[in-house]
Amino acid sequence: MFLMRLSPILAAATFAFAQDPPKPEAAKPEAGRAATAAEIKPYDRVVTKDAKTQQGLFTVHEIKDKYYFEIPARRLSQDLLLVVSFKSNASGLGYGGTEIANHVIRWERRGRRVLMRSISSEIITKDSDPVGLAARASSENAVVMSFNIEAEGQGGAPVIDVTRLFTTEVPEFSARRNLNARGFDSSRSMIEKMRAFPANVNVEALHTYTPPDAPSGPSSGPPQTGMRPGQSASVVASYSMVELPEKPMKPRLADSRVGYFNTRKTDYSSPRHLAESKRYISRWRLEKKDPSAAVSEPVKPIVFYIDPATPAWLVPSVKLGVEDWRPAFEAAGFRNAIEAREVPKDDPDFSLEDARHSSIRWLTSTIQNAYGPHIRDPRSGEILEADVKMYHNVLLLLRNWYFSQVGHLDERAQKFPFPQDLMGELVRHVVAHEVGHSIGLPHNMKASGMYTIAQVRDKNWVAKYGHTPSLMDYSRFNYVAQPEDGIATRDLIPKIGPYDLFAIKWGYAPIPQAPTAEAERPVLNEWVRAQDSVPHLRFSVPSASGSDPTDQTEAVGDADAVAATTLGTLNLKRVLNLVPRVFPPDGASFDELGELYDTVLGQWRRELGHVVPVIGGMNAQTKHWGQNGAVFTPVSRERQKQAVQFLNQNVFATPGWAIRPDIIARTDPQGALKKVADAQRSVLTAILQPLRLERMMESEALHGAQAYGPAELLSDLRGGIYSDLAARPAKPDAYRRNLQRIYLDLVNDQIHRPVVAPPPAFAPDTRTTPYSGVNDTRALLRSEVRAIGRMARAAAGGGGDAVTLAHAADLADHAERILDPKFAPPAPAPASTATRRGLDELPGCWHEW
């Protein structure tokens, strides 16, 4: 996935409500349904000759508009996994394939009824431990739905009518919150398809949701995400009920120093005198055919089937992307552990919906994205099945990003459309990344900060190790490389690197001498200690909360972000000269020209964003007891000042190279001022983050003169942004005048940010509170406003042209208003009652934001 922090079993984007929605309609008793179970009828009176029957995990009967499960006795009280997802969505309401819910379920017979229960496995206790009694007493499994037994099949197998399970709203499986819907309309909902397979039963149901109420009074704030008032929405929900392994796989305990998706449990029988949180990593069950061999074929390899809808010319690239992971598994002791196959053409019973088959799906969508979810056994973390989703227009995103980052280094990228061999290489890279998620690995954004700039530019180094140690980073293409470096075009694309080999070995290599997960701890700890001496084996530090400048998205060489961005900017100047020449003279409109120009400027903004975290930054390495040194170490004062100086010279000084009237004249009636202002505003907003200023104050309190404090930062910014107001006569250009207004507005926003009261004891962590009021932020910012006001007032009286004098006077007046205690700035627009989560929680990976 190329959108950050994808959940182990992909979660759908959800919405927060100001109050609980109405109770689901399914909570109401069905009209005419008997309060007590009816008599069990003869089998042939229920399963008539009109029945269309399928054999599988359950026997499924379709009789007119009703569907029945015939549940074999051996399946009763067996744990199964039920995953509910969107098969297809209404326009604008999310992605097909997004998960709605997943539950471990159990079918239990109670007299003349069958209960469907949702089973929790989050609590761990030993059978002999008395605390287990309390755990069981506080974790009764919920009954999702109760069914009358209509008849009995062979061996007493109960036959139940399950139609209403899929045609009414069941709270546990409802998409209401995903869609911001008011209600569910059963009269417009129906089962479209039900298929039985040996290991699973799949159901597709058309569900119609009723729209939310229209807001009363004038609307305020951004529009709500999801359904719009007055417009119903129909979606197709997919239910997949999957058999769980009879014997759970031996789990492996997670370690925060190595990145794996994981399943969390609470152990009440821990000897550590606390309810201990334990996490089991998500991984496939790989077992050696020859346990005595150092490297062996697996008993059952990981197999991905390639969707027949995949463009034929890309099938070889997709196959290579899957099998690129073979060396990593071989380092863990498994030869040919993963493979890609085409769907068999001579097997009419083969289906990609069968839970026994993992796949690489190709989706006909204009979405520029791809993602790699998986389904796991919550008891052990075993990955049972995975389906990588490739949206067709990820090809467009790949083209634009490759061109904007390294187009000047690859002649194939200097004419559109790209040749098929280049596009195949790019698709192979994306498939390999998404398969990495499907075998358990999350993003490791720290990886790209673990190589030096010299290594990133060394053609021999990158040929062997890549320009980032991990394919699971958002490192994209090597925009630091210069033409004189002579790096081969194949090495401009990230590849599976040393961290990936290390992580797969750590998670998958058997430890036969350890009979339990706990017994594996000493060996796993010894393996992970390699990070102490080999930095490029390190993983992101979640608790760094964005403070680590070596843990950035979309970055190459962020060990030294100033040097990397300096080199990247040189390349962007080269690329920008290619923009007007890449399109064929075929009479098409200039729309793509404008999009490509914005893509190049967007790349510039991303690279600038890697410099900002150096300011107030903390270099981080996750450590456990037994490892020396601090987890967090402040970035040196010298490096922070260098970062501010770079931004003053390359962002806040008007970037003339980025302003291309020849392009803008073909795409927009205006826009140059806004494009520059937007880049400058984004950088300044990031610099003035309250958390950054608070970290700098704390560093100064702890380290004194060795620290780069916020007062010095603000002084350096003022010196760069307002330097031309000190000249006589002052003459800032239009871009600088915009910048100076933007900076004063942003400072004003921070000064008048409401103070948030400290939380009560034992309240949840509130470190992300915008402004705590317990530091010097407001005082320092007000002092800056006074200094800017004095400079502006002096410039207004120092002569110059009419525009400059008006601008300086306006700045001085605005500074006075900000400091006036009677001045009340406009109140911010209230947040929507249904606020969408951040883009990093939406399903996906290759997504531009």
C-alpha positions in Angstrom: 0.0 0.0 0.0 1.2 3.4 -0.8 -1.0 5.2 1.5 0.4 5.3 5.0 -0.3 3.0 7.9 -2.7 0.5 6.3 -4.3 -1.7 8.9 -3.5 -5.4 8.9 -6.9 -6.3 7.7 -7.8 -3.3 5.6 -10.3 -1.1 7.4 -12.8 1.1 5.5 -12.7 4.8 6.1 -15.1 5.6 8.9 -16.9 8.8 10.0 -17.3 10.4 13.4 -20.8 11.3 14.4 -21.8 14.0 16.9 -24.4 11.7 18.3 -25.2 8.0 17.8 -27.2 7.3 14.6 -30.7 5.8 14.8 -30.9 2.2 15.9 -30.5 -0.1 12.9 -33.8 -1.4 11.5 -32.6 -4.9 11.9 -32.9 -4.4 15.7 -36.7 -4.4 15.3 -38.5 -7.8 15.4 -39.7 -9.0 12.0 -43.4 -8.8 11.5 -45.1 -12.2 11.8 -42.1 -14.0 13.1 -43.0 -16.3 15.9 -41.5 -15.5 19.3 -40.7 -19.2 19.9 -39.1 -21.7 17.5 -41.4 -23.4 15.2 -41.7 -27.2 14.7 -39.0 -28.8 12.6 -40.4 -29.8 9.2 -39.6 -32.9 7.1 -36.5 -32.2 5.0 -38.3 -32.6 1.6 -40.9 -30.0 2.6 -38.2 -27.4 3.0 -35.6 -28.5 0.5 -37.9 -29.1 -2.4 -37.2 -30.3 -5.9 -37.1 -26.6 -6.9 -33.9 -26.1 -4.8 -30.6 -25.2 -6.5 -28.0 -26.8 -4.3 -24.3 -26.2 -3.9 -21.9 -28.3 -1.8 -19.1 -26.6 0.1 -18.2 -25.5 3.6 -22.0 -25.5 4.1 -24.5 -26.9 1.8 -26.3 -23.9 0.2 -29.9 -24.2 -1.1 -31.5 -21.5 -3.2 -35.3 -21.9 -3.4 -37.1 -19.1 -5.3 -36.1 -15.9 -3.4 -34.9 -17.6 -0.2 -31.5 -19.0 0.7 -30.8 -21.8 3.2 -27.7 -23.0 5.0 -27.5 -26.7 5.8 -24.8 -26.8 8.4 -23.0 -30.1 8.9 -22.8 -31.2 12.5 -19.0 -30.9 12.5 -19.2 -27.2 11.6 -21.4 -26.4 14.6 -19.3 -24.7 17.3 -16.4 -24.4 14.9 -14.8 -20.9 14.7 -15.1 -19.3 11.2 -14.0 -15.9 10.0 -16.6 -13.7 8.4 -15.2 -10.7 6.4 -17.7 -8.1 5.0 -16.5 -5.7 2.4 -17.7 -3.5 -0.4 -17.9 -5.4 -3.7 -18.8 -2.2 -5.4 -19.8 1.3 -4.2 -21.9 4.2 -5.4 -19.9 6.9 -7.1 -18.0 9.1 -4.6 -18.6 6.7 -1.6 -15.2 4.9 -1.4 -13.4 2.0 -3.0 -14.7 -1.3 -4.1 -12.8 -4.0 -2.0 -12.7 -1.8 1.2 -13.5 -3.8 4.3 -16.6 -3.0 6.4 -16.1 -5.5 9.2 -14.6 -8.8 10.2 -15.6 -11.1 13.0 -14.8 -14.6 14.1 -18.2 -16.3 14.3 -19.5 -19.6 15.6 -22.8 -21.4 14.8 -24.3 -23.0 17.8 -27.4 -25.2 18.1 -29.7 -24.5 21.0 -32.7 -26.9 20.8 -34.8 -25.8 17.8 -32.7 -22.8 17.1 -29.2 -22.0 15.7 -27.4 -19.0 17.1 -24.8 -17.1 15.2 -22.3 -15.7 17.7 -19.5 -13.1 17.4 -16.4 -14.7 19.1 -13.8 -12.6 20.9 -10.2 -14.0 21.3 -8.6 -10.9 22.7 -8.1 -12.2 26.2 -5.5 -14.8 27.1 -5.6 -16.8 30.4 -4.3 -20.1 31.4 -6.9 -22.8 32.0 -5.5 -23.4 35.5 -5.5 -19.7 36.4 -8.5 -18.6 38.6 -8.5 -15.2 36.8 -9.8 -17.1 33.8 -13.2 -17.4 35.5 -13.4 -13.7 35.8 -12.3 -13.3 32.2 -14.9 -15.6 30.9 -17.6 -14.0 33.0 -16.8 -10.6 31.5 -16.5 -11.7 27.9 -19.8 -13.4 26.9 -19.9 -13.7 23.1 -22.7 -11.7 21.5 -25.5 -13.4 19.6 -25.6 -11.7 16.2 -28.8 -13.4 15.0 -31.0 -16.4 15.9 -32.5 -18.7 13.3 -35.3 -21.3 13.6 -34.3 -24.8 12.4 -36.6 -25.4 9.4 -35.5 -29.0 8.8 -32.7 -31.5 9.5 -30.4 -33.0 6.9 -28.1 -35.9 7.0 -26.6 -36.5 10.4 -29.0 -34.1 12.0 -27.5 -31.1 10.1 -29.8 -28.1 10.8 -31.3 -26.3 7.8 -31.9 -22.6 8.5 -33.3 -19.7 6.4 -30.5 -17.2 6.2 -32.1 -14.7 3.8 -32.6 -12.0 6.4 -29.0 -12.2 7.5 -28.1 -10.6 4.2 -31.2 -8.5 3.4 -31.7 -6.6 6.6 -29.3 -4.4 8.5 -27.2 -6.3 11.1 -25.4 -3.8 13.3 -22.1 -5.8 13.4 -21.9 -5.8 9.6 -23.6 -2.5 8.6 -22.0 0.0 6.3 -24.1 2.8 7.7 -21.2 4.7 9.3 -19.0 4.2 6.3 -21.6 5.9 4.1 -23.0 8.5 6.6 -26.4 7.0 6.0 -29.5 7.6 8.0 -31.1 4.2 7.6 -31.4 0.9 5.7 -34.2 0.0 3.3 -34.9 -3.8 3.2 -37.5 -3.4 0.5 -34.7 -2.2 -1.9 -32.1 -4.8 -0.7 -31.7 -8.4 -2.0 -29.2 -11.2 -2.3 -27.6 -11.2 -5.8 -25.3 -14.2 -5.6 -24.3 -17.0 -3.2 -21.5 -19.5 -3.9 -20.2 -22.4 -1.8 -16.6 -23.4 -1.9 -14.8 -26.1 0.1 -13.2 -23.6 2.5 -15.7 -20.7 2.3 -19.2 -19.5 1.4 -19.4 -16.1 -0.4 -22.5 -14.0 -0.6 -23.1 -10.8 -2.6 -26.0 -8.6 -1.6 -27.4 -5.4 -2.9 -28.0 -3.0 0.0 -29.8 0.3 -0.3 -29.3 3.0 2.4 -31.5 6.0 3.0 -29.9 9.5 2.9 -29.0 11.6 6.0 -31.3 14.4 7.1 -30.6 17.8 5.4 -28.9 20.2 7.9 -31.2 22.8 9.4 -30.4 26.4 8.9 -27.4 27.7 6.8 -24.7 25.2 6.2 -21.2 25.9 7.7 -17.9 24.3 7.4 -16.8 21.8 4.7 -19.4 19.5 3.1 -20.1 16.2 4.8 -18.3 13.2 3.4 -20.5 10.3 2.3 -24.1 10.3 1.2 -25.8 13.6 0.4 -29.2 14.6 1.8 -32.0 13.5 -0.5 -30.0 10.9 -2.4 -30.2 7.2 -1.5 -27.2 5.0 -2.3 -27.0 1.3 -3.3 -23.9 -0.7 -2.7 -23.0 -4.4 -3.2 -21.7 -5.9 0.0 -19.6 -9.0 -0.1 -19.7 -11.6 2.7 -17.0 -14.2 2.8 -17.3 -16.9 5.6 -14.0 -18.7 5.8 -12.9 -21.8 7.5 -10.1 -21.2 10.1 -7.3 -23.8 10.5 -8.3 -26.6 12.9 -5.0 -26.2 14.7 -3.8 -22.5 15.0 -0.3 -21.8 13.8 2.3 -21.2 16.5 2.3 -17.4 16.8 5.4 -15.2 16.9 5.4 -12.2 19.3 5.8 -8.8 17.7 8.7 -6.5 18.5 8.3 -2.7 18.0 11.9 -2.7 16.5 10.8 -4.7 13.5 7.8 -3.8 11.4 4.9 -6.3 11.1 1.2 -5.9 11.1 0.0 -7.6 14.2 -2.9 -8.9 16.3 -3.2 -7.5 19.9 -4.3 -9.6 22.9 -4.4 -9.0 26.6 -2.8 -11.7 28.9 -4.3 -11.8 32.4 -2.1 -14.7 33.4 1.2 -12.9 32.8 3.8 -13.3 35.6 4.7 -9.6 35.2 2.0 -8.5 37.7 -0.1 -6.6 35.1 -2.6 -7.3 32.3 0.1 -7.6 29.7 -0.5 -6.5 26.1 0.8 -9.1 23.6 0.9 -8.7 19.9 1.3 -11.5 17.4 2.8 -10.7 13.9 0.8 -11.4 10.8 2.6 -14.0 8.6 1.8 -16.9 6.3 2.2 -20.4 7.6 5.4 -21.6 6.0 6.7 -25.0 7.0 9.7 -26.8 5.6 9.3 -30.0 3.7 12.7 -31.0 5.1 13.0 -29.5 8.6 16.6 -30.6 8.9 17.7 -28.6 5.8 19.0 -25.1 6.1 17.0 -24.2 3.0 14.0 -26.2 2.0 10.9 -26.1 -0.3 7.8 -25.2 1.8 5.1 -27.7 2.4 2.7 -25.2 0.9 4.0 -22.1 -0.9 2.4 -18.7 -1.0 0.6 -18.5 -4.4 -0.9 -15.4 -6.0 -3.2 -15.8 -9.1 -3.1 -13.1 -11.7 -6.5 -11.6 -12.5 -7.4 -12.4 -16.2 -8.5 -8.8 -16.4 -4.9 -7.7 -16.2 -3.6 -6.1 -19.4 -1.8 -9.0 -21.2 1.4 -7.0 -21.8 1.7 -6.4 -18.0 1.2 -10.0 -16.9 4.9 -10.9 -17.0 5.7 -7.7 -14.9 3.0 -8.6 -12.3 4.5 -12.1 -12.0 8.0 -10.7 -11.5 6.7 -8.3 -8.8 5.3 -11.3 -6.8 8.4 -13.5 -7.2 10.8 -10.6 -6.4 10.3 -11.7 -2.8 11.8 -15.1 -3.3 15.4 -14.1 -2.2 14.0 -12.7 1.0 12.2 -16.0 1.9 15.3 -18.0 0.8 17.3 -16.0 3.4 14.7 -17.2 5.9 15.2 -20.8 4.9 12.5 -21.3 2.2 13.2 -21.9 -1.4 10.5 -21.0 -4.0 8.3 -19.9 -1.1 6.2 -17.5 -3.2 5.0 -17.7 -6.8 2.5 -16.2 -9.2 0.3 -18.2 -11.5 -2.2 -17.4 -14.2 -5.8 -18.5 -13.6 -6.2 -22.0 -15.1 -8.2 -21.8 -18.3 -9.4 -25.4 -18.2 -10.9 -25.4 -14.7 -14.6 -24.2 -14.8 -14.8 -24.5 -11.0 -11.8 -22.1 -10.3 -12.8 -18.8 -8.9 -10.8 -15.9 -7.5 -13.6 -15.5 -4.9 -12.6 -18.9 -3.4 -10.9 -18.1 -0.1 -8.2 -20.7 -0.9 -6.8 -18.4 -3.6 -4.9 -15.2 -3.2 -4.8 -12.9 -6.2 -3.5 -9.7 -7.9 -6.7 -8.0 -9.0 -6.8 -5.4 -11.8 -9.6 -2.9 -11.3 -11.0 -0.7 -14.1 -11.0 2.5 -12.2 -9.7 6.1 -12.7 -8.4 6.0 -9.1 -4.6 6.5 -9.1 -3.9 3.9 -6.4 -3.1 0.3 -5.4 -3.2 -1.5 -2.1 -2.4 -4.9 -0.6 -4.8 -6.1 2.2 -4.9 -9.6 3.8 -7.1 -11.7 5.9 -5.6 -13.3 9.0 -6.6 -15.7 11.7 -7.0 -13.5 14.8 -6.1 -16.4 17.1 -2.5 -16.7 15.8 -1.9 -14.0 13.2 -1.7 -16.5 10.4 -2.4 -14.8 7.0 -5.0 -16.9 5.3 -5.6 -15.1 2.0 -4.6 -11.8 0.3 -5.9 -9.9 -2.7 -3.7 -7.1 -4.0 -5.8 -4.4 -5.8 -4.3 -2.5 -8.7 -6.4 0.4 -10.0 -5.9 1.0 -13.7 -4.9 4.7 -13.3 -2.0 3.9 -11.1 -0.3 3.8 -14.5 -0.9 7.6 -14.8 0.5 8.2 -11.3 3.5 6.1 -12.1 4.1 8.0 -15.3 3.9 11.4 -13.7 6.0 10.6 -10.7 8.7 8.8 -12.6 8.9 11.7 -15.1 9.0 14.4 -12.4 11.6 12.7 -10.3 14.0 11.0 -12.8 12.7 11.8 -16.3 16.0 13.7 -17.1 18.0 10.5 -16.4 16.0 8.1 -18.6 15.5 8.9 -22.3 12.5 6.5 -22.4 10.7 8.9 -20.1 11.1 12.0 -22.2 8.3 11.2 -24.6 4.7 10.3 -23.8 3.4 7.6 -23.8 6.2 5.7 -22.0 7.3 2.5 -23.8 5.8 -0.7 -22.5 9.1 -2.0 -21.1 9.4 1.0 -18.8 5.8 0.9 -17.7 6.3 -2.8 -17.0 9.2 -2.1 -14.7 7.2 0.5 -12.8 4.2 -1.8 -12.4 6.5 -4.6 -11.2 7.7 -2.2 -8.4 4.2 -1.4 -7.3 3.1 -5.0 -7.3 6.2 -6.0 -5.2 5.4 -3.3 -2.7 1.8 -4.3 -2.3 2.8 -8.0 -2.0 5.1 -6.9 0.8 2.0 -5.7 2.7 0.2 -9.0 1.9 3.0 -11.0 3.5 2.9 -8.9 6.7 5.1 -5.9 6.3 3.9 -2.3 7.0 5.6 0.8 5.7 9.1 1.6 7.0 9.5 5.3 6.3 12.7 5.4 8.3 14.6 3.2 5.8 15.3 6.0 3.3 17.1 8.0 6.0 19.6 5.3 6.8 21.8 5.6 3.7 24.2 8.5 3.2 23.9 10.9 0.3 27.2 9.4 -1.1 25.7 5.9 -1.0 22.5 7.1 -2.7 24.7 8.5 -5.5 27.1 5.5 -5.8 26.1 3.4 -8.8 27.8 0.3 -7.4 26.0 0.7 -4.1 22.5 1.2 -5.5 23.0 -1.7 -8.0 23.6 -4.0 -5.0 21.5 -2.5 -2.2 19.1 0.0 -3.9 18.8 3.7 -3.0 16.7 2.8 0.1 17.1 -0.2 2.3 13.4 -1.1 2.1 10.9 -1.5 -0.7 8.3 -0.8 2.0 9.4 2.9 2.3 7.7 5.6 0.3 11.0 6.4 -1.3 9.8 6.2 -4.9 12.5 7.0 -7.5 16.0 8.2 -7.0 15.6 12.0 -7.4 19.0 12.7 -5.7 21.0 11.0 -8.4 22.7 13.4 -10.7 23.5 12.8 -14.4 27.2 12.5 -13.8 26.6 9.7 -11.3 26.1 7.2 -14.1 23.4 5.2 -12.3 21.7 2.6 -14.5 18.0 3.3 -15.2 16.9 0.0 -13.6 18.5 1.2 -10.4 16.5 4.4 -10.2 13.5 2.3 -9.1 13.4 0.9 -5.5 14.0 -2.8 -5.0 13.8 -5.3 -2.2 16.6 -4.2 0.1 18.6 -5.2 3.2 15.9 -4.3 5.6 13.4 -6.4 3.8 15.7 -9.4 3.9 16.2 -8.9 7.6 12.5 -8.4 8.4 11.4 -11.5 6.5 14.1 -13.6 8.2 13.1 -12.2 11.6 9.4 -13.0 11.0 9.5 -16.2 9.1 12.7 -18.1 9.9 11.8 -21.2 12.0 13.1 -21.5 15.5 12.6 -25.2 16.1 14.2 -25.3 19.5 11.5 -23.0 20.9 8.2 -24.8 21.4 6.2 -21.6 22.2 6.1 -18.0 21.2 7.5 -17.0 24.6 10.5 -19.4 24.2 11.4 -17.6 20.9 12.0 -14.3 22.6 15.8 -14.6 23.3 16.6 -15.7 19.8 14.4 -12.9 18.2 16.0 -10.3 20.5 19.5 -11.5 19.5 18.6 -11.1 15.8 17.2 -7.6 16.2 20.2 -6.3 18.0 21.9 -6.2 14.6 20.3 -2.8 14.3 22.7 -1.4 16.8 25.6 -1.7 14.4 23.8 -1.6 11.1 21.5 1.4 10.9 19.8 0.5 7.6 18.2 -2.5 9.4 16.2 -0.1 11.6 12.4 0.4 11.6 10.3 3.5 12.0 9.7 4.7 15.6 5.9 5.0 16.1 6.3 7.1 19.3 8.4 9.7 17.4 5.1 11.3 16.3 6.6 12.9 13.2 9.6 14.4 15.0 12.2 12.2 13.4 13.7 13.9 10.2 15.0 10.6 9.0 11.4 9.1 9.0 9.7 10.9 6.2 7.4 9.9 3.4 8.2 10.4 -0.3 11.9 10.9 0.6 15.2 9.9 -0.8 18.4 10.5 1.2 16.7 12.1 4.1 19.7 11.3 6.3 20.7 14.8 5.1 17.4 16.4 3.8 19.1 19.7 3.0 21.7 18.1 0.7 19.1 15.8 -0.8 16.7 18.6 -1.6 19.5 20.7 -3.0 20.3 18.0 -5.5 16.6 17.2 -6.0 16.0 20.9 -6.9 18.8 20.8 -9.5 17.0 17.8 -11.1 13.6 19.5 -11.0 15.0 22.4 -13.0 16.2 19.9 -15.6 12.8 18.1 -15.6 10.9 21.4 -15.9 12.7 22.1 -19.2 11.4 18.8 -20.6 7.7 19.4 -19.7 6.7 21.3 -22.9 8.5 18.7 -25.1 7.1 15.4 -23.9 3.7 15.4 -25.4 3.1 14.2 -29.0 1.8 16.9 -31.4 -1.5 15.1 -31.9 -3.9 18.0 -31.5 -4.9 17.1 -27.9 -5.7 19.8 -25.4 -3.2 21.3 -23.0 -4.9 19.8 -19.9 -2.2 17.2 -19.4 0.5 19.9 -19.7 -1.0 21.8 -16.8 -1.3 18.6 -14.8 2.3 17.7 -15.4 3.5 21.2 -14.5 1.6 20.9 -11.2 3.1 17.5 -10.6 6.6 18.9 -10.9 5.8 21.7 -8.5 4.2 19.2 -6.2 7.4 17.2 -6.2 9.3 20.4 -5.2 6.9 21.0 -2.3 7.3 17.4 -1.1 11.1 17.7 -1.1 10.9 21.0 0.8 8.7 19.2 3.3 11.6 16.9 4.1 13.8 19.8 5.3 11.2 21.2 7.7 11.4 18.2 10.2 15.1 18.9 10.7 13.9 22.0 12.7 13.0 20.9 16.2 13.8 17.3 15.1 14.7 14.3 17.2 16.7 11.4 15.7 15.1 8.3 17.0 15.9 4.6 17.3 13.6 2.2 19.1 15.5 0.4 21.9 14.6 -2.1 24.6 16.2 -2.9 27.9 19.8 -4.1 27.4 20.5 -1.5 24.7 22.6 1.5 25.5 21.9 5.1 24.5 18.8 7.3 24.2 15.8 6.6 22.0 15.5 10.3 21.1 18.4 12.6 20.4 17.9 16.3 19.3 19.2 17.3 15.9 22.2 19.5 16.4 21.7 23.3 16.5 24.0 23.7 13.5 21.9 21.4 11.3 18.7 23.1 12.3 20.1 26.6 11.5 21.3 25.2 8.2 17.8 24.0 7.4 16.2 27.4 8.1 18.9 29.1 6.0 18.2 26.7 3.1 14.5 27.5 3.3 15.1 31.2 3.4 17.3 31.0 0.3 15.3 28.4 -1.7 11.6 28.9 -0.8 11.1 32.3 0.8 13.4 34.0 -1.8 11.2 34.0 -4.9 11.9 30.7 -6.8 12.2 32.2 -10.3 13.1 28.8 -11.9 9.6 27.4 -10.9 7.7 30.2 -12.6 7.1 29.3 -16.2 5.0 31.8 -18.1 5.3 29.8 -21.3 3.5 26.9 -19.6 1.0 28.9 -17.6 0.0 30.9 -20.8 -1.2 27.6 -22.3 -3.1 26.2 -19.2 -4.5 29.1 -17.0 -5.4 32.7 -17.3 -3.5 33.2 -14.0 -1.9 31.1 -11.4 1.8 31.9 -11.0 1.4 33.9 -7.8 -0.9 31.2 -6.2 1.4 28.3 -7.1 4.4 30.0 -5.3 2.3 31.2 -2.4 0.8 27.7 -1.9 4.3 26.2 -1.6 5.5 28.9 0.8 2.3 28.6 2.9 2.7 24.8 3.3 6.3 25.1 4.4 5.5 27.9 6.9 2.5 26.1 8.3 4.6 23.1 9.0 7.4 25.1 10.6 5.0 26.9 13.0 3.3 23.7 14.2 2.8 24.1 17.9 4.3 20.7 18.7 7.5 21.7 16.9 7.8 24.9 18.9 7.1 23.1 22.1 9.8 20.5 21.3 12.2 23.3 20.7 11.4 25.0 24.0 11.8 21.8 25.9 15.2 21.1 24.1 16.3 24.6 25.1 15.2 24.0 28.7 17.2 20.7 28.8 20.3 21.6 26.8 20.6 25.4 27.1 22.8 27.1 24.6 23.5 23.9 22.7 19.9 23.9 21.5 18.3 25.8 18.7 15.5 27.6 20.5 12.2 29.0 19.1 13.2 32.6 19.6 16.2 32.1 17.4 14.1 30.3 14.8 11.6 33.1 14.6 14.3 35.7 14.4 15.9 33.8 11.5 12.6 33.5 9.7 11.9 37.2 10.1 15.4 38.0 8.8 14.8 35.9 5.7 11.1 36.8 4.9 11.2 40.5 5.6 14.8 41.3 4.6 13.7 43.4 1.7 11.6 45.7 4.0 14.9 46.8 5.6 16.3 48.1 2.3 15.9 51.7 1.4 13.8 52.1 -0.5 12.1 48.8 0.2 11.0 46.9 -2.9 9.6 43.4 -2.4 8.2 41.8 -5.5 4.6 40.5 -5.7 5.7 37.0 -4.6 7.5 38.4 -1.6 4.6 40.6 -0.6 2.3 37.6 -0.7 4.8 35.7 1.5 5.0 38.5 4.1 1.2 38.6 4.4 1.0 34.8 4.7 3.5 34.7 7.5 1.8 37.4 9.5 -1.5 35.7 9.1 -0.1 32.3 10.2 1.5 33.9 13.3 -1.9 35.6 14.0 -3.6 32.2 13.8 -1.2 30.7 16.4 -1.5 33.7 18.8 -5.3 33.5 18.8 -5.5 29.7 19.0 -7.7 28.8 22.0 -5.8 27.5 25.0 -6.8 23.9 25.9 -7.1 23.1 29.5 -4.8 20.3 30.8 -6.5 16.9 31.0 -7.5 15.3 34.3 -5.2 12.6 35.8 -5.3 9.3 33.9 -6.9 10.9 30.8 -5.8 9.7 27.4 -2.6 11.1 26.0 -3.1 14.6 24.7 0.3 15.4 23.2 -1.4 16.3 19.9 -3.2 19.2 21.6 -2.6 22.3 19.3 -1.6 24.7 22.1 -1.3 23.8 25.8 -0.7 27.3 27.1 2.1 26.1 29.4 5.0 27.5 27.4 6.3 30.7 25.8 4.8 30.2 22.4 2.3 33.1 22.6 4.8 35.5 24.2 7.4 34.8 21.5 4.9 35.1 18.6 3.6 38.4 20.0 7.1 39.7 20.2 7.6 38.8 16.5 4.5 40.7 15.5 5.9 43.8 17.3 9.2 43.5 15.5 7.5 43.0 12.1 5.2 45.9 12.8 8.3 48.2 13.5 10.0 47.1 10.3 6.9 47.6 8.2 6.2 51.1 9.8 9.8 52.1 9.0 9.5 50.9 5.4 6.2 52.7 5.0 7.9 56.0 5.8 11.1 55.2 3.9 10.1 56.0 0.3 9.5 53.8 -2.6 6.8 53.0 -5.1 3.0 53.2 -4.3 2.5 49.5 -4.1 5.4 48.9 -1.7 4.3 51.8 0.5 0.7 50.5 0.7 1.9 47.0 1.4 4.2 48.1 4.2 1.5 50.3 5.8 -1.0 47.4 5.6 1.5 45.1 7.3 2.1 47.6 10.1 -1.7 48.2 10.6 -2.3 44.4 10.7 0.4 43.9 13.3 -1.3 46.5 15.5 -4.7 44.8 15.1 -3.2 41.4 16.1 -1.7 42.9 19.3 -4.9 44.9 20.1 -6.7 43.1 23.0 -10.0 44.2 21.6 -9.3 42.6 18.2 -11.3 39.5 17.7 -10.2 37.4 14.7 -12.9 35.6 12.7 -14.0 32.4 14.4 -12.9 29.2 12.5 -15.6 27.4 10.7 -17.1 24.6 12.8 -16.1 21.1 11.9 -18.5 18.9 10.1 -20.5 16.5 12.2 -19.2 13.7 9.9 -15.5 14.4 9.5 -13.5 12.1 7.3 -10.4 10.5 8.6 -7.0 11.5 7.2 -6.0 10.2 3.8 -3.4 8.0 5.4 -6.2 5.8 6.8 -8.0 5.2 3.5 -7.3 2.0 1.7 -4.4 2.3 -0.6 -0.7 2.9 -1.2 0.1 4.6 -4.4 -1.9 7.7 -3.7 -0.8 11.3 -4.2 -1.8 13.7 -1.5 
